[in-house]
Amino acid sequence: MKRLIRGGWVLNGELQTANCELESSPDSHAKLRKSDILIEDEHIIRIGSCGDTAADCIMDASGLLIAPGLIDMHVHLREPGREDKETVQSGTYAAAQGGFTTVACMPNTQPTVDSPEALEYILNQAEKYGSARVCPIASITCGLQGNQATDWNALLDAGACGFSDDGRTVMNAEIMRRLLLLSADRGFPVISHCEDPHLAGHGVMNAGKTAEKLGLPGIPNLAEDTIVERDIALAEDTGGHIHIAHVSTRVAVRHVRQAKQRGVHVTAEATPHHFTLTDTAILEHGANAKMNPPLRSQQDVDAVIEGLVDGTIDVIATDHAPHAAFEKAQGMLKAPFGIIGLETCVPLVISKLVQPGYLSLEKVISMLTVQPASILGLEAGQLAPGAVADITLIDLERQEFVDPTRFMSKSRNTPFAGWELQGWPVMTIRRGEVVARR
Ligand SMILES: [Zn+2]
Ligand SMILES: [Zn+2]
């Protein structure tokens, strides 16, 4: 089966292998070149002008960006245990609808992904029902309890692409030190949810003026800053790879920047909500703007954007965290932390980072493809002859209002409903097959 994607725009960086002269884009997107892509079965076989090449199926991509299939390295699929909120099937379909062909899922399911059997269950579900590739992240400690290490080597052998107790910080620094030593040896990321639970206390949102106004307990920046600093010190000592999840504070950004300058193996991610919203969003959206780490101040948002611009932050990831409507309806004090993000990520990135001129299209696409691929050690994220045909077509001009009733996720907890955004994924191709279209 041959498929031809005809006449779309590809980024310059994707063209090292193209062997023909290509037309440049006329105006705003100077780094784009017009190109066709020929797919045979599951693989890309040619990038560049394909002329009158015969194909079983021809897709017109004129005016669209042809990007490598996007990768979200931080999602919660909720299976097993809370299939009412999301499943591997619904979560990967939401991912495909949002332009993602690969997701890495966090282990805080019920039961926890802390054994090879639990990990294999996820991989099997993904093989049977997945619209996207699923890379499971295994837990650092049994049951996320923070005191007993899981069998890291067995989990790596079973296919874990990294470790995290996401949702919690492993406060036992010796366990983290030993895992980072293994990371230096076997090469995988240790993904840290940085928050000292004693400093965070019973906080439900950012500590600051809005929390005071609402009379709600706050989570200080310090809860994140201190653990980021600790984990960087552990990575520096061991030579292991620490990946800081969802950076939200200005001091955390500074710690990562300085550590990178010293040559520490540290990488970091930021979520769309942390570069688009401040804690004042709680006033309008209540628990649909409650997440962990919380939305912070404008100064912190500015620092996160600065971190994305100067390369301190390597990756954009959604921290897609589905919750049932009845749970979010319990109010700020009782509602669980987290918002969904897979289906709003691309238009938020285009509208809030590319359009205002903070980052080039090339840069943000790399933060959603090659950068997470390199952190997770995946062969993915690039358009190249011979590569698996994971491809996302994005209409950079398309404007649409965010309409949660159209989401493929089982959950609706988002503060972005009604936002008018530009730049939407319109077709997602996984292993040469169309898995979603808008
Ligand atoms: Zn987290
Ligand atoms: Zn998370």
XYZ file of C-alpha atoms and ligand atoms in Angstrom:
440
model
C 0.000 0.000 0.000
C 1.470 3.334 -1.119
C 0.212 6.649 0.228
C 1.269 10.021 -1.089
C 0.947 13.193 0.953
C 1.122 15.927 -1.643
C 2.200 19.551 -1.515
C 2.519 20.341 2.199
C 5.113 22.437 4.006
C 7.962 20.698 5.782
C 10.505 22.297 8.076
C 13.991 22.872 6.732
C 15.490 20.560 9.324
C 13.557 17.641 7.870
C 15.119 18.083 4.477
C 18.697 16.940 4.877
C 17.728 13.823 3.007
C 15.565 15.361 0.281
C 17.349 15.254 -3.034
C 15.589 17.918 -5.009
C 15.046 21.660 -5.221
C 12.001 22.687 -3.268
C 9.914 25.810 -3.360
C 10.258 28.159 -0.369
C 7.216 29.384 1.497
C 6.288 32.919 0.485
C 6.092 34.885 3.698
C 5.866 34.432 7.430
C 7.210 30.899 7.707
C 10.536 31.372 5.993
C 11.917 28.055 7.188
C 9.312 26.007 5.335
C 9.705 24.217 2.032
C 7.035 22.665 -0.127
C 7.309 18.889 -0.252
C 5.540 15.599 -0.865
C 5.952 12.520 1.299
C 5.647 8.996 -0.036
C 4.704 6.231 2.394
C 4.868 2.523 1.688
C 3.025 0.424 4.262
C 4.398 1.522 7.640
C 7.397 3.519 6.451
C 8.323 6.789 4.802
C 10.187 6.034 1.586
C 10.673 9.468 0.095
C 10.586 13.122 1.132
C 10.684 15.798 -1.543
C 8.992 16.298 -4.863
C 7.359 13.039 -5.937
C 6.048 14.236 -9.313
C 3.584 11.790 -10.850
C 4.502 8.855 -8.610
C 1.671 6.330 -8.547
C 0.033 5.723 -5.154
C -3.024 3.875 -3.862
C -4.104 6.912 -1.919
C -3.244 10.573 -2.435
C -3.767 13.093 0.352
C -3.753 16.775 -0.474
C -1.729 18.659 2.142
C -1.519 22.004 0.386
C -1.282 24.799 2.924
C -0.627 22.366 5.777
C 2.483 21.771 7.864
C 3.718 18.177 7.619
C 5.321 17.542 11.007
C 6.791 14.369 12.463
C 4.220 12.613 14.702
C 4.228 14.509 17.998
C 5.385 12.991 21.294
C 3.892 13.809 24.700
C 6.202 12.505 27.383
C 3.833 13.149 30.307
C 0.268 11.815 30.307
C -1.998 9.958 32.726
C -4.065 7.252 31.027
C -5.820 6.108 34.261
C -5.921 2.441 33.203
C -5.968 0.197 35.150
C -8.187 1.384 37.967
C -10.048 4.472 36.834
C -11.386 3.532 33.433
C -14.293 5.923 34.030
C -11.842 8.847 33.625
C -9.720 7.494 30.744
C -8.463 4.263 29.220
C -5.512 3.393 27.043
C -7.989 3.390 24.147
C -9.675 6.747 24.861
C -6.460 8.434 25.989
C -4.487 7.444 22.920
C -7.416 8.440 20.702
C -7.436 11.850 22.400
C -3.672 11.944 21.813
C -4.094 11.182 18.107
C -6.814 13.827 17.844
C -4.355 16.279 19.396
C -1.624 15.374 16.893
C 0.364 12.961 19.096
C 1.531 9.584 17.803
C 3.513 8.673 20.938
C 2.728 9.180 24.625
C 4.648 8.249 27.755
C 2.241 7.346 30.554
C 2.753 7.829 34.273
C 2.564 4.888 36.692
C 0.134 6.307 39.297
C -2.669 3.963 38.263
C -4.525 1.502 40.522
C -2.582 -0.707 40.956
C 0.645 1.224 40.450
C 2.869 0.287 37.505
C 5.553 -1.067 39.831
C 6.012 -4.598 38.420
C 6.859 -6.057 34.998
C 3.346 -7.616 34.934
C 1.656 -4.229 35.412
C 3.875 -2.733 32.711
C 3.115 -5.551 30.286
C -0.617 -5.031 30.876
C -0.315 -1.426 29.623
C 1.786 -2.480 26.629
C -0.761 -5.168 25.711
C -3.702 -2.777 25.978
C -1.801 -0.304 23.801
C -1.059 -2.960 21.205
C -4.741 -3.978 21.088
C -6.528 -0.636 21.406
C -3.974 2.147 21.024
C -4.245 4.900 18.423
C -0.795 6.074 19.548
C 2.365 4.345 20.668
C 2.489 4.054 24.461
C 5.768 4.157 26.386
C 5.133 3.258 30.013
C 7.069 4.931 32.796
C 7.502 2.672 35.815
C 7.312 3.793 39.424
C 10.462 4.394 41.458
C 8.984 2.915 44.636
C 6.422 0.190 45.321
C 2.900 1.597 45.367
C 4.392 5.124 45.182
C 4.943 4.776 48.924
C 8.405 6.303 48.765
C 10.274 3.769 50.884
C 10.832 0.523 48.972
C 12.487 0.566 45.552
C 10.859 -1.347 42.698
C 12.928 -3.876 40.719
C 14.392 -1.269 38.356
C 16.390 -3.633 36.170
C 13.432 -5.988 35.696
C 11.191 -3.032 34.793
C 13.732 -1.722 32.266
C 13.965 -5.192 30.729
C 10.145 -5.285 30.502
C 10.137 -2.044 28.489
C 9.996 0.864 30.954
C 11.307 3.996 29.245
C 12.007 5.796 32.514
C 11.006 6.035 36.169
C 8.845 8.416 38.147
C 6.650 8.542 41.248
C 4.797 11.397 39.523
C 2.207 12.981 41.763
C 4.663 12.657 44.627
C 8.296 13.400 45.351
C 10.477 10.512 46.530
C 11.670 12.142 49.743
C 14.206 9.367 50.392
C 17.263 10.901 48.684
C 19.221 7.645 48.986
C 16.692 5.815 46.785
C 16.958 8.644 44.254
C 20.763 8.532 44.425
C 20.853 4.794 43.719
C 18.391 5.127 40.824
C 20.470 7.937 39.324
C 23.564 5.739 39.585
C 21.718 3.086 37.568
C 20.611 5.803 35.124
C 24.268 6.727 34.565
C 24.919 3.075 33.799
C 21.892 2.113 31.687
C 20.835 5.482 30.284
C 17.212 6.372 31.103
C 15.542 9.461 32.565
C 14.569 9.734 36.223
C 11.507 11.961 36.004
C 10.941 14.023 39.111
C 7.701 15.569 40.335
C 9.337 18.197 42.529
C 7.337 19.156 45.593
C 8.307 18.890 49.228
C 5.071 17.642 50.856
C 5.898 19.302 54.170
C 6.337 22.713 52.556
C 3.245 22.164 50.371
C 1.187 21.198 53.406
C -2.521 21.087 52.640
C -2.183 23.734 49.924
C -4.609 23.549 47.014
C -3.294 26.412 44.850
C -0.363 28.795 44.537
C 0.474 30.689 47.723
C -0.132 34.363 46.914
C -2.652 37.171 46.705
C -5.338 35.136 44.924
C -5.162 32.361 47.536
C -5.411 34.981 50.301
C -8.396 36.603 48.616
C -10.126 33.228 48.332
C -9.087 32.153 51.820
C -7.500 28.972 50.435
C -4.305 27.302 51.674
C -1.360 27.930 49.343
C 1.564 25.896 48.007
C 4.722 28.049 48.079
C 7.238 28.105 45.214
C 9.793 26.907 47.748
C 8.154 23.444 47.818
C 9.263 23.006 44.189
C 12.516 24.983 44.308
C 14.120 22.971 47.107
C 13.480 19.577 45.486
C 14.681 20.764 42.063
C 17.909 21.836 43.746
C 18.220 18.513 45.614
C 17.626 16.423 42.504
C 20.143 18.425 40.500
C 22.714 17.864 43.263
C 22.017 14.112 43.134
C 22.348 14.038 39.333
C 25.568 16.033 39.507
C 27.060 13.632 42.021
C 26.033 10.427 40.243
C 26.218 11.413 36.569
C 22.645 10.156 36.151
C 19.947 11.834 34.058
C 17.363 13.821 36.015
C 14.329 15.133 34.128
C 12.351 17.829 35.937
C 8.646 17.420 35.169
C 6.303 20.413 34.744
C 8.613 23.257 35.826
C 6.447 26.059 37.242
C 8.632 28.492 39.212
C 11.210 31.121 38.282
C 13.778 29.734 40.735
C 13.356 26.184 39.369
C 14.051 27.539 35.865
C 17.172 29.278 37.196
C 18.399 26.107 38.957
C 18.032 24.076 35.735
C 19.728 26.780 33.655
C 22.723 26.984 35.989
C 23.001 23.206 36.274
C 23.067 22.865 32.487
C 25.856 25.429 32.347
C 27.854 23.248 34.770
C 27.290 20.222 32.548
C 24.832 18.350 34.794
C 22.692 15.834 32.878
C 19.409 17.606 33.551
C 16.468 18.131 31.210
C 13.117 19.785 31.881
C 9.601 20.110 30.566
C 6.900 22.778 30.754
C 3.159 22.375 30.251
C 0.934 24.626 28.131
C -1.002 25.688 31.245
C 2.133 26.871 33.002
C 3.092 29.171 30.134
C -0.429 30.493 29.453
C -2.199 30.917 32.820
C -1.589 32.440 36.242
C -3.244 31.564 39.549
C -5.929 34.181 38.846
C -7.485 31.600 36.468
C -8.854 29.964 39.640
C -11.194 32.954 40.053
C -12.890 32.095 36.773
C -12.456 28.330 36.449
C -12.272 27.092 40.047
C -11.218 23.459 40.283
C -10.800 23.201 36.499
C -7.693 25.335 37.031
C -6.500 23.273 40.025
C -3.407 21.250 39.236
C -0.090 20.246 40.711
C 2.235 22.074 40.567
C -0.263 24.926 40.716
C -0.630 27.838 38.323
C 1.762 30.489 39.626
C 2.336 34.254 39.268
C 2.950 36.264 36.094
C 6.657 36.458 37.038
C 6.816 32.664 37.073
C 4.956 32.368 33.752
C 7.429 34.853 32.224
C 10.361 32.818 33.587
C 8.961 29.578 32.147
C 8.630 31.253 28.716
C 12.189 32.583 29.062
C 13.327 29.043 29.904
C 11.638 27.715 26.776
C 13.196 30.479 24.665
C 16.788 30.019 25.860
C 16.665 26.204 25.811
C 16.724 25.711 29.579
C 13.437 23.863 29.164
C 13.769 21.131 26.530
C 10.264 19.799 26.111
C 6.608 20.771 26.025
C 4.471 18.066 27.677
C 0.812 18.224 28.682
C 0.556 16.384 32.029
C -2.852 15.282 30.672
C -4.700 14.391 33.898
C -8.320 13.360 33.361
C -10.792 13.541 36.251
C -14.522 12.881 36.499
C -16.905 15.865 36.517
C -18.298 14.887 39.928
C -14.795 14.962 41.414
C -14.002 18.389 40.004
C -17.417 19.625 41.220
C -16.339 19.098 44.838
C -14.776 22.567 44.976
C -11.214 23.809 45.386
C -10.512 22.127 48.709
C -11.637 18.599 47.804
C -11.309 18.317 44.006
C -8.320 16.300 42.730
C -5.362 18.051 41.087
C -4.986 17.998 37.291
C -6.392 19.080 33.930
C -6.572 17.394 30.536
C -4.267 18.712 27.823
C -3.790 16.418 24.824
C -6.379 18.045 22.575
C -5.492 21.686 23.269
C -1.687 21.521 23.287
C -0.881 22.238 19.634
C -3.176 25.273 19.218
C -1.980 26.694 22.568
C 1.642 26.308 21.494
C 1.028 27.916 18.081
C -1.186 30.703 19.447
C 0.716 31.540 22.626
C 4.366 30.806 21.792
C 4.780 30.996 17.998
C 2.351 33.764 17.051
C 3.590 36.268 19.669
C 7.123 35.605 18.393
C 8.642 33.902 21.451
C 9.653 30.757 19.594
C 9.951 29.673 15.976
C 7.764 26.960 14.567
C 10.889 24.864 14.072
C 11.800 25.185 17.759
C 8.375 24.268 19.153
C 8.030 21.291 16.821
C 11.413 20.015 18.021
C 10.208 20.417 21.637
C 7.281 18.158 20.732
C 9.282 15.616 18.703
C 13.068 15.148 18.648
C 13.651 16.530 22.133
C 11.284 14.173 24.005
C 12.413 11.306 21.721
C 16.010 11.901 22.725
C 15.162 12.080 26.457
C 13.154 8.848 26.313
C 15.649 7.116 24.014
C 13.060 6.557 21.275
C 13.637 6.225 17.573
C 10.888 8.655 16.628
C 10.216 12.311 16.058
C 11.789 12.823 12.637
C 10.658 12.623 9.056
C 13.225 10.567 7.197
C 13.241 7.918 4.491
C 13.137 4.550 6.248
C 11.539 5.967 9.399
C 8.180 4.733 10.674
C 5.460 6.866 9.064
C 4.233 8.719 12.157
C 3.117 12.079 10.770
C 0.982 14.991 11.941
C -0.591 17.482 9.548
C -1.207 20.886 11.117
C -3.284 23.712 9.658
C -1.401 26.751 10.918
C -4.117 29.158 9.795
C -7.158 27.318 11.121
C -9.011 29.176 13.874
C -11.382 27.409 16.176
C -12.955 27.734 19.597
C -12.002 25.058 22.136
C -15.110 22.905 22.495
C -14.739 20.229 25.197
C -17.919 18.472 24.025
C -15.902 17.415 20.962
C -12.983 15.952 22.930
C -12.148 12.277 22.467
C -10.900 12.098 26.069
C -13.444 10.668 28.504
C -12.933 13.721 30.712
C -13.702 17.427 30.316
C -11.638 19.127 33.031
C -10.075 22.030 31.172
C -9.816 25.775 31.812
C -9.460 26.465 28.070
C -13.107 25.938 27.026
C -14.244 28.737 24.735
C -10.732 30.031 23.943
C -10.315 30.954 20.295
C -7.031 29.465 19.126
C -5.174 29.233 15.847
C -3.131 26.311 14.497
C -4.894 22.941 14.824
C -3.776 19.418 13.962
C -6.035 18.170 11.154
C -4.720 14.673 10.464
C -2.622 12.182 12.405
C -0.944 9.229 10.738
C 0.405 6.371 12.839
C 2.493 3.636 11.149
C 1.191 4.802 7.772
C -2.513 4.667 8.765
C -4.753 7.666 9.356
C -5.747 7.412 13.043
C -7.463 10.779 13.522
C -8.694 13.701 11.475
C -10.407 16.990 12.192
Zn 3.495 15.650 38.545
Zn 1.624 14.153 35.994
